[in-house]
mmCIF file of C-alpha atoms in Angstrom:
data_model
loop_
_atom_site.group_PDB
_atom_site.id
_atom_site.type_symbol
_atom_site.label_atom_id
_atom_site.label_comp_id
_atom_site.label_asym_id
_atom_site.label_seq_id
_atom_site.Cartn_x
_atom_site.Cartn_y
_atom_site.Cartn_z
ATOM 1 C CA UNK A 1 0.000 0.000 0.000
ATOM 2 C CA UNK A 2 2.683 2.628 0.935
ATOM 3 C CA UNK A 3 4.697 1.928 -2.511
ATOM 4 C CA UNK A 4 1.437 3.086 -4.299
ATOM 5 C CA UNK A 5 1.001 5.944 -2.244
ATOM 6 C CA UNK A 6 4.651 6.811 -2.767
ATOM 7 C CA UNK A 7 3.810 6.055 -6.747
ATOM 8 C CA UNK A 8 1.118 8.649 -6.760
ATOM 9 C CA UNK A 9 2.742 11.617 -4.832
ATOM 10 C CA UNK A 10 5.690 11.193 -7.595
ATOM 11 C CA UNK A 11 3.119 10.882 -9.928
ATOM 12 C CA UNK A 12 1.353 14.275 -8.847
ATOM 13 C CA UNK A 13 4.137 15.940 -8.597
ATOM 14 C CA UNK A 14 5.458 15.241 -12.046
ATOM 15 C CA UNK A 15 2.365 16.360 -12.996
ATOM 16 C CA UNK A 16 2.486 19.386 -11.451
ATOM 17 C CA UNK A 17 6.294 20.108 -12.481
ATOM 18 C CA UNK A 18 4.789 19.339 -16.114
ATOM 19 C CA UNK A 19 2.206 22.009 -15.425
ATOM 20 C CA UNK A 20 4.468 24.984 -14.481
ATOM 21 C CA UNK A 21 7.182 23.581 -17.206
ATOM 22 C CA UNK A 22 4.940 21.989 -20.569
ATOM 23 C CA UNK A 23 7.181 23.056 -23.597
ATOM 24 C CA UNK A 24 7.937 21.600 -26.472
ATOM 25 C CA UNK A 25 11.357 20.625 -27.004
ATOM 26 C CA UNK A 26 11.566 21.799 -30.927
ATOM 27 C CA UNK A 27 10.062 25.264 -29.854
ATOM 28 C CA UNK A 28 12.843 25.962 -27.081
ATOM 29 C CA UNK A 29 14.346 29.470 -27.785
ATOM 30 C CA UNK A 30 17.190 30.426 -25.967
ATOM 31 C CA UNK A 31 17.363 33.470 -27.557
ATOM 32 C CA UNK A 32 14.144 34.513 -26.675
ATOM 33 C CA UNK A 33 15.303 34.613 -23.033
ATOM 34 C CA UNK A 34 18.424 37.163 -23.342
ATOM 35 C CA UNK A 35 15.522 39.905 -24.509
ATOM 36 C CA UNK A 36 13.185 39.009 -21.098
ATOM 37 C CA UNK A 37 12.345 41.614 -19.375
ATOM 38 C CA UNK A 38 9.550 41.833 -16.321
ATOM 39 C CA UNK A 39 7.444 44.710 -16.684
ATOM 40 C CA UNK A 40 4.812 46.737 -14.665
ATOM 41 C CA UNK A 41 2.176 46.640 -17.531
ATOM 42 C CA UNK A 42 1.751 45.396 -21.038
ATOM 43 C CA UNK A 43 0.509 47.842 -24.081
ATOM 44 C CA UNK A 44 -3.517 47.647 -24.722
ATOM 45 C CA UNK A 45 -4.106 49.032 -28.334
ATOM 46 C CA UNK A 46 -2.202 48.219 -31.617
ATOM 47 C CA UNK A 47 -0.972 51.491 -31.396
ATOM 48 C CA UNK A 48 0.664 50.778 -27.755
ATOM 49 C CA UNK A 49 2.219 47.243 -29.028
ATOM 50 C CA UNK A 50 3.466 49.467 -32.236
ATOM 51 C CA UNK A 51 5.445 51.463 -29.969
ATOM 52 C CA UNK A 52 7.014 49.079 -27.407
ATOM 53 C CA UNK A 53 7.869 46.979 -30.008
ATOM 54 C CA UNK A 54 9.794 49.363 -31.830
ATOM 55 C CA UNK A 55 11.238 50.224 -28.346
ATOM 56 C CA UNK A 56 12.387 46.185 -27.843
ATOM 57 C CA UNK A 57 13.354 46.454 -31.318
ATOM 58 C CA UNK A 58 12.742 42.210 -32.115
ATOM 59 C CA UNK A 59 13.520 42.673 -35.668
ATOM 60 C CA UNK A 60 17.348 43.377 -35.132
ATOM 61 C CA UNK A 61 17.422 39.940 -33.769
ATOM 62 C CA UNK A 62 14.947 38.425 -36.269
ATOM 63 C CA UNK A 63 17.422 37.708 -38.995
ATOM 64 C CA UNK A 64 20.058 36.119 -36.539
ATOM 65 C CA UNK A 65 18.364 34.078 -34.384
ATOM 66 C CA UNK A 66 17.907 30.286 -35.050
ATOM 67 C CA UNK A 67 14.813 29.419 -33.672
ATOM 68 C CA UNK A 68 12.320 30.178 -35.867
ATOM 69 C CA UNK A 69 11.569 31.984 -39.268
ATOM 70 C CA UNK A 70 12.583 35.647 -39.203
ATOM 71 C CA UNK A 71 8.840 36.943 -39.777
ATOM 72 C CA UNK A 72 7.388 34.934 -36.796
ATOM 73 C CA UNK A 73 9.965 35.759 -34.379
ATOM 74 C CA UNK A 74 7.846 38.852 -32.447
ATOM 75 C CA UNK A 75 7.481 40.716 -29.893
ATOM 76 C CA UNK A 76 5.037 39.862 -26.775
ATOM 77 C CA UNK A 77 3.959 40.823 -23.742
ATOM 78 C CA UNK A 78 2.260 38.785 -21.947
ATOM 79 C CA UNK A 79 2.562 36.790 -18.289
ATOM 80 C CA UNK A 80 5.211 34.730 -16.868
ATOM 81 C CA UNK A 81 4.167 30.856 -15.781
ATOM 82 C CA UNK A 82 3.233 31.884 -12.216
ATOM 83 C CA UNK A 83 1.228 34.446 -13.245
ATOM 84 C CA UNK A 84 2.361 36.835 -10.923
ATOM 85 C CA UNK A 85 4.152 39.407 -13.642
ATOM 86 C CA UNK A 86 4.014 40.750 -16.719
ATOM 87 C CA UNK A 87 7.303 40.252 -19.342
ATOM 88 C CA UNK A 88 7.941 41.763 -22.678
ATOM 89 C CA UNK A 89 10.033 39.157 -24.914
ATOM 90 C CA UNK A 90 10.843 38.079 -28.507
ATOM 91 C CA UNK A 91 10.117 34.977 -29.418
ATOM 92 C CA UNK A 92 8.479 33.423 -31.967
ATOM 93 C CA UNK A 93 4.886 33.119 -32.256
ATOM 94 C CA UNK A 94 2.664 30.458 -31.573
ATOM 95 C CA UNK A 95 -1.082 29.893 -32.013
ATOM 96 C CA UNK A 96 -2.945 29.226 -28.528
ATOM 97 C CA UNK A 97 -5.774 27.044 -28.316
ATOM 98 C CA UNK A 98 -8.192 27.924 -25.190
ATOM 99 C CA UNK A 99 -6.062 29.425 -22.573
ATOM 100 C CA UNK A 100 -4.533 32.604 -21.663
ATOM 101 C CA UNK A 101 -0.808 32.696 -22.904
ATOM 102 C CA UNK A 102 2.128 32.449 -21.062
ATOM 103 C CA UNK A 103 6.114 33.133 -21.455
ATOM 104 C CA UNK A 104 7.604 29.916 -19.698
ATOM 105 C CA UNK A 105 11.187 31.210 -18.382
ATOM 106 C CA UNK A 106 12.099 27.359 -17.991
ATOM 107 C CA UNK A 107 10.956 26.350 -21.237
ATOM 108 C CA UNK A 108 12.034 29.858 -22.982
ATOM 109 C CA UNK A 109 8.857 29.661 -25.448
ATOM 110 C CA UNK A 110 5.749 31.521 -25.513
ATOM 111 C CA UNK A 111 2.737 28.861 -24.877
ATOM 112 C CA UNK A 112 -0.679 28.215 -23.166
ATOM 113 C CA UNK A 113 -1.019 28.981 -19.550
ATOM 114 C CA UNK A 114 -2.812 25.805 -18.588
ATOM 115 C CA UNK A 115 -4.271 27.251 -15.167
ATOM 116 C CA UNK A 116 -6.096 29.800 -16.911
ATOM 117 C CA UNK A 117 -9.215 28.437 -19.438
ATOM 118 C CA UNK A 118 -10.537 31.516 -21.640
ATOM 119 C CA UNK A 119 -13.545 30.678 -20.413
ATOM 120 C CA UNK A 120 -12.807 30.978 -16.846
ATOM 121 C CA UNK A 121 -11.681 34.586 -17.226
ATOM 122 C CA UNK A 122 -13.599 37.734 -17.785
ATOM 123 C CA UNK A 123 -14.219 39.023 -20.863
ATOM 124 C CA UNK A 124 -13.337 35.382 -22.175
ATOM 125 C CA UNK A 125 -10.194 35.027 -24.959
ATOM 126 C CA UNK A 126 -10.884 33.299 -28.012
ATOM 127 C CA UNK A 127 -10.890 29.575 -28.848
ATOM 128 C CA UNK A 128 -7.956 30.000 -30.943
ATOM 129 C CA UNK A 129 -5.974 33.068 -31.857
ATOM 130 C CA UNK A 130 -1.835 34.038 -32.189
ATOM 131 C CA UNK A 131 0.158 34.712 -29.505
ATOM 132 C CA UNK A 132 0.969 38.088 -30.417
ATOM 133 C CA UNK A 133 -2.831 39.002 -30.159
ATOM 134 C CA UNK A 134 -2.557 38.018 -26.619
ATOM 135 C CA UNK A 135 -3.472 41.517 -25.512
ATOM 136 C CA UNK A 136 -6.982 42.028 -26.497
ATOM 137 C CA UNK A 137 -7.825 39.918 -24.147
ATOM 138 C CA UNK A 138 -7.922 41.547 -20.843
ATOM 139 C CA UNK A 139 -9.273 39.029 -18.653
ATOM 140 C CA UNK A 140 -6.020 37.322 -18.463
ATOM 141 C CA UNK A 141 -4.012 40.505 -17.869
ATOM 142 C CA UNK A 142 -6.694 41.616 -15.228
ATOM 143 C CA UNK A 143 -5.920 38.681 -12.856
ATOM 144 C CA UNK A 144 -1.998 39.126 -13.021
ATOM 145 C CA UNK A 145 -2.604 42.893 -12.360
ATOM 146 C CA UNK A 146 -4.691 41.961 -9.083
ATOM 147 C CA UNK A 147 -1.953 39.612 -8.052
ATOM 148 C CA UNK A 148 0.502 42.503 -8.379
ATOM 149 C CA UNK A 149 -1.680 45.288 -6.835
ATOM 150 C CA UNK A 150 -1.764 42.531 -3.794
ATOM 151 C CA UNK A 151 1.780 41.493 -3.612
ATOM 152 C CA UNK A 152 2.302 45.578 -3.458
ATOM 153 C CA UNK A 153 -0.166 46.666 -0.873
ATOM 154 C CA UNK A 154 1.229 43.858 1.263
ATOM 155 C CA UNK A 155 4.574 45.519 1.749
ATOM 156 C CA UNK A 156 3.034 48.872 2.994
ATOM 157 C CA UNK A 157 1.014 46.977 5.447
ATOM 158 C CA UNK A 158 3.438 45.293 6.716
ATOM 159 C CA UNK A 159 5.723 48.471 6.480
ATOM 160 C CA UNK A 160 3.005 50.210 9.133
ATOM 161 C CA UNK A 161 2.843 46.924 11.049
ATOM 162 C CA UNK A 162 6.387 47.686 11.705
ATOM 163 C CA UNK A 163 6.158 51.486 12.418
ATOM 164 C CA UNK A 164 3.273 50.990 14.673
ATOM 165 C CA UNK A 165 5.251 48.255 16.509
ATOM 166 C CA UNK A 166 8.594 50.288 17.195
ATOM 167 C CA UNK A 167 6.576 53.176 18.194
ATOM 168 C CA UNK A 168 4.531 51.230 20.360
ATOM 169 C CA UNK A 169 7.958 49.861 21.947
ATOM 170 C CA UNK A 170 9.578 53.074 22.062
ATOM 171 C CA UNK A 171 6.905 54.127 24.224
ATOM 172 C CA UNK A 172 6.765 51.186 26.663
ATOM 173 C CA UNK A 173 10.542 52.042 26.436
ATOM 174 C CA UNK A 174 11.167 54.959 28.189
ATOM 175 C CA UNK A 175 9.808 54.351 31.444
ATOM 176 C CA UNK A 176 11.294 50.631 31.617
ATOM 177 C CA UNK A 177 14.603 52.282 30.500
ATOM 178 C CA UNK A 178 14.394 54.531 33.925
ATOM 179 C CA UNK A 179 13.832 51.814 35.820
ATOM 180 C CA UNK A 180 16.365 49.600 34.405
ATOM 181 C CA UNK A 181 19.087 52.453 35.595
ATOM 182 C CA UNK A 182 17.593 52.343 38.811
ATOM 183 C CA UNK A 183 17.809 48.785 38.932
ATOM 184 C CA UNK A 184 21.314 48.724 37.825
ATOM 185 C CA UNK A 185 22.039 51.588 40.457
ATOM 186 C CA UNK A 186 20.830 49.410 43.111
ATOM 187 C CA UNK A 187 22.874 46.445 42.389
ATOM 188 C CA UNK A 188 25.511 48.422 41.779
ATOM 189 C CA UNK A 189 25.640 49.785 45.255
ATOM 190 C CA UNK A 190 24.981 46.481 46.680
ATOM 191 C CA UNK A 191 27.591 44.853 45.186
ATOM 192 C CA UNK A 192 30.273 47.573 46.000
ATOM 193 C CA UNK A 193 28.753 47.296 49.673
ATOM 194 C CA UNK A 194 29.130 43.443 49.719
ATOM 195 C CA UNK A 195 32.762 43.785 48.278
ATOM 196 C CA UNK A 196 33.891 46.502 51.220
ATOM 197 C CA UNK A 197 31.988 43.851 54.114
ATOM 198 C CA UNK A 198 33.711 40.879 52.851
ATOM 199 C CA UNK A 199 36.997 43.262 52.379
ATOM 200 C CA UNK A 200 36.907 44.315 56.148
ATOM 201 C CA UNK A 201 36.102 40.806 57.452
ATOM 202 C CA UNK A 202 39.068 38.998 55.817
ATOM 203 C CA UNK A 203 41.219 42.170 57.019
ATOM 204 C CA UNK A 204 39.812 41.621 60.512
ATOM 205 C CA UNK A 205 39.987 38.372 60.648
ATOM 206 C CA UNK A 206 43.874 38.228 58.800
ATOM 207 C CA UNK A 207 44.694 41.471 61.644
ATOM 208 C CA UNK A 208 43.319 39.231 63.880
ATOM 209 C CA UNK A 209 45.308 36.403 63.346
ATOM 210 C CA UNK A 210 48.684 38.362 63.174
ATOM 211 C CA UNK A 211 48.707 40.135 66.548
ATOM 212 C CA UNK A 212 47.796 36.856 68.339
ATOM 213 C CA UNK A 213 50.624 35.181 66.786
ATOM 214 C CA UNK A 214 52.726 38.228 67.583
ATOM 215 C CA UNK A 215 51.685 37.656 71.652
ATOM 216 C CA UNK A 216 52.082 34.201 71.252
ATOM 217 C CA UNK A 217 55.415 34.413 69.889
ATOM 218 C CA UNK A 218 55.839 37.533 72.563
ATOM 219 C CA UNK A 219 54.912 34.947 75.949
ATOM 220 C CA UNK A 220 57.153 32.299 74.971
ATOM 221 C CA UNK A 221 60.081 35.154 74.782
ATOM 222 C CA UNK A 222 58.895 35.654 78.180
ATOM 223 C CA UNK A 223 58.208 31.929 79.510
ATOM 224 C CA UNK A 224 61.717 30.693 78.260
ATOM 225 C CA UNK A 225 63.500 33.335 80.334
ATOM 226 C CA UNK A 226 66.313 32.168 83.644
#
């Protein structure tokens, strides 16, 4: 029973590495990933993708790279495979059947993000279009946009937290900082008193012994006399 339990968790989580890493080996593009960049939003309009991609300038590396034809090889900006940010690449194009699309960093090719059905987001993406269409449909942006506006109000939160907590100890600070001196003057003056007692009573008690050895040594002078 436990080796088929211990069958299925591998199994799951090949699955799920499968997920998060799906590429086709004859599509890898390593050239694609020297021109990734993460970005805080991706163009809307024609006009918008007109500009940026003039900006990433794609075609410069068209005619070079090996991966695909020159006049597929495009720029894109779409999400990364966790969905949690936006990247502007080149890479060559790729039609997308029913999902949002993706740039997988692993697999350095523009695909399908499996998590993400067009019909699951809102306004749905079509059945079938090319990649570099990817941004008419907002619904698939939208949700990476909420996970960024979350992962960025978090840090201010937790930026407050933090103020609010070091004022709150500064305050509880200053009167536990005058009684800590206090305390510390206390023991201070104890110990110093302790150190002077014990002092006097091993100087006593060492004076002590001296002189009676002096009259002891004094009376047998005295006792061994004619």
């Amino acid at each position: 029973m436990w080796i088929m339990g211990y069958k299925a968790t591998i199994t799951v989580s090949f699955l799920i590495w499968a997920e998060c890493t799906m590429i086709s080996d004859s599509r890898y593009c390593v050239w694609s990933n020297h021109t990734l960049d993460v970005v805080n939003s991706c163009p809307k309009t024609r006009s918008e993708v007109a500009k940026r991609a003039t900006l990433k300038n794609c075609t410069s590396l068209a005619e070079i790279q090996n991966c695909s034809a020159p006049d597929i090889f495009k720029y894109h900006c779409v999400m990364n495979e966790f969905q949690n940010a936006f990247v502007e690449v080149c890479a060559p194009s790729f039609y997308i059947f029913g999902f949002c699309t993706e740039y997988n960093t692993y697999g350095a090719v523009i695909q399908p993000h499996y998590r993400l059905k067009c019909s699951n987001v809102d306004p749905p993406c079509a059945a079938r279009y090319i990649s570099t269409d990817a941004y008419l449909y907002t619904g698939c942006y939208d949700l990476v946009k909420n996970h960024i506006f979350e992962k960025s109000t978090e840090v201010p939160s937790q930026l407050d937290n933090l103020n609010n907590t070091s004022k709150s100890l500064e305050k509880n600070k200053r009167p536990n900082d005058s009684a800590y001196v206090i305390r510390i003057g206390v023991i201070s003056v104890v110990s110093i008193a302790v150190v002077i007692f014990v002092g006097t009573c091993l100087f006593v008690r060492l004076y002590a012994r001296t002189s009676s050895r002096g009259l002891s040594q004094k009376y047998e002078k005295y006792a061994t006399c004619p």
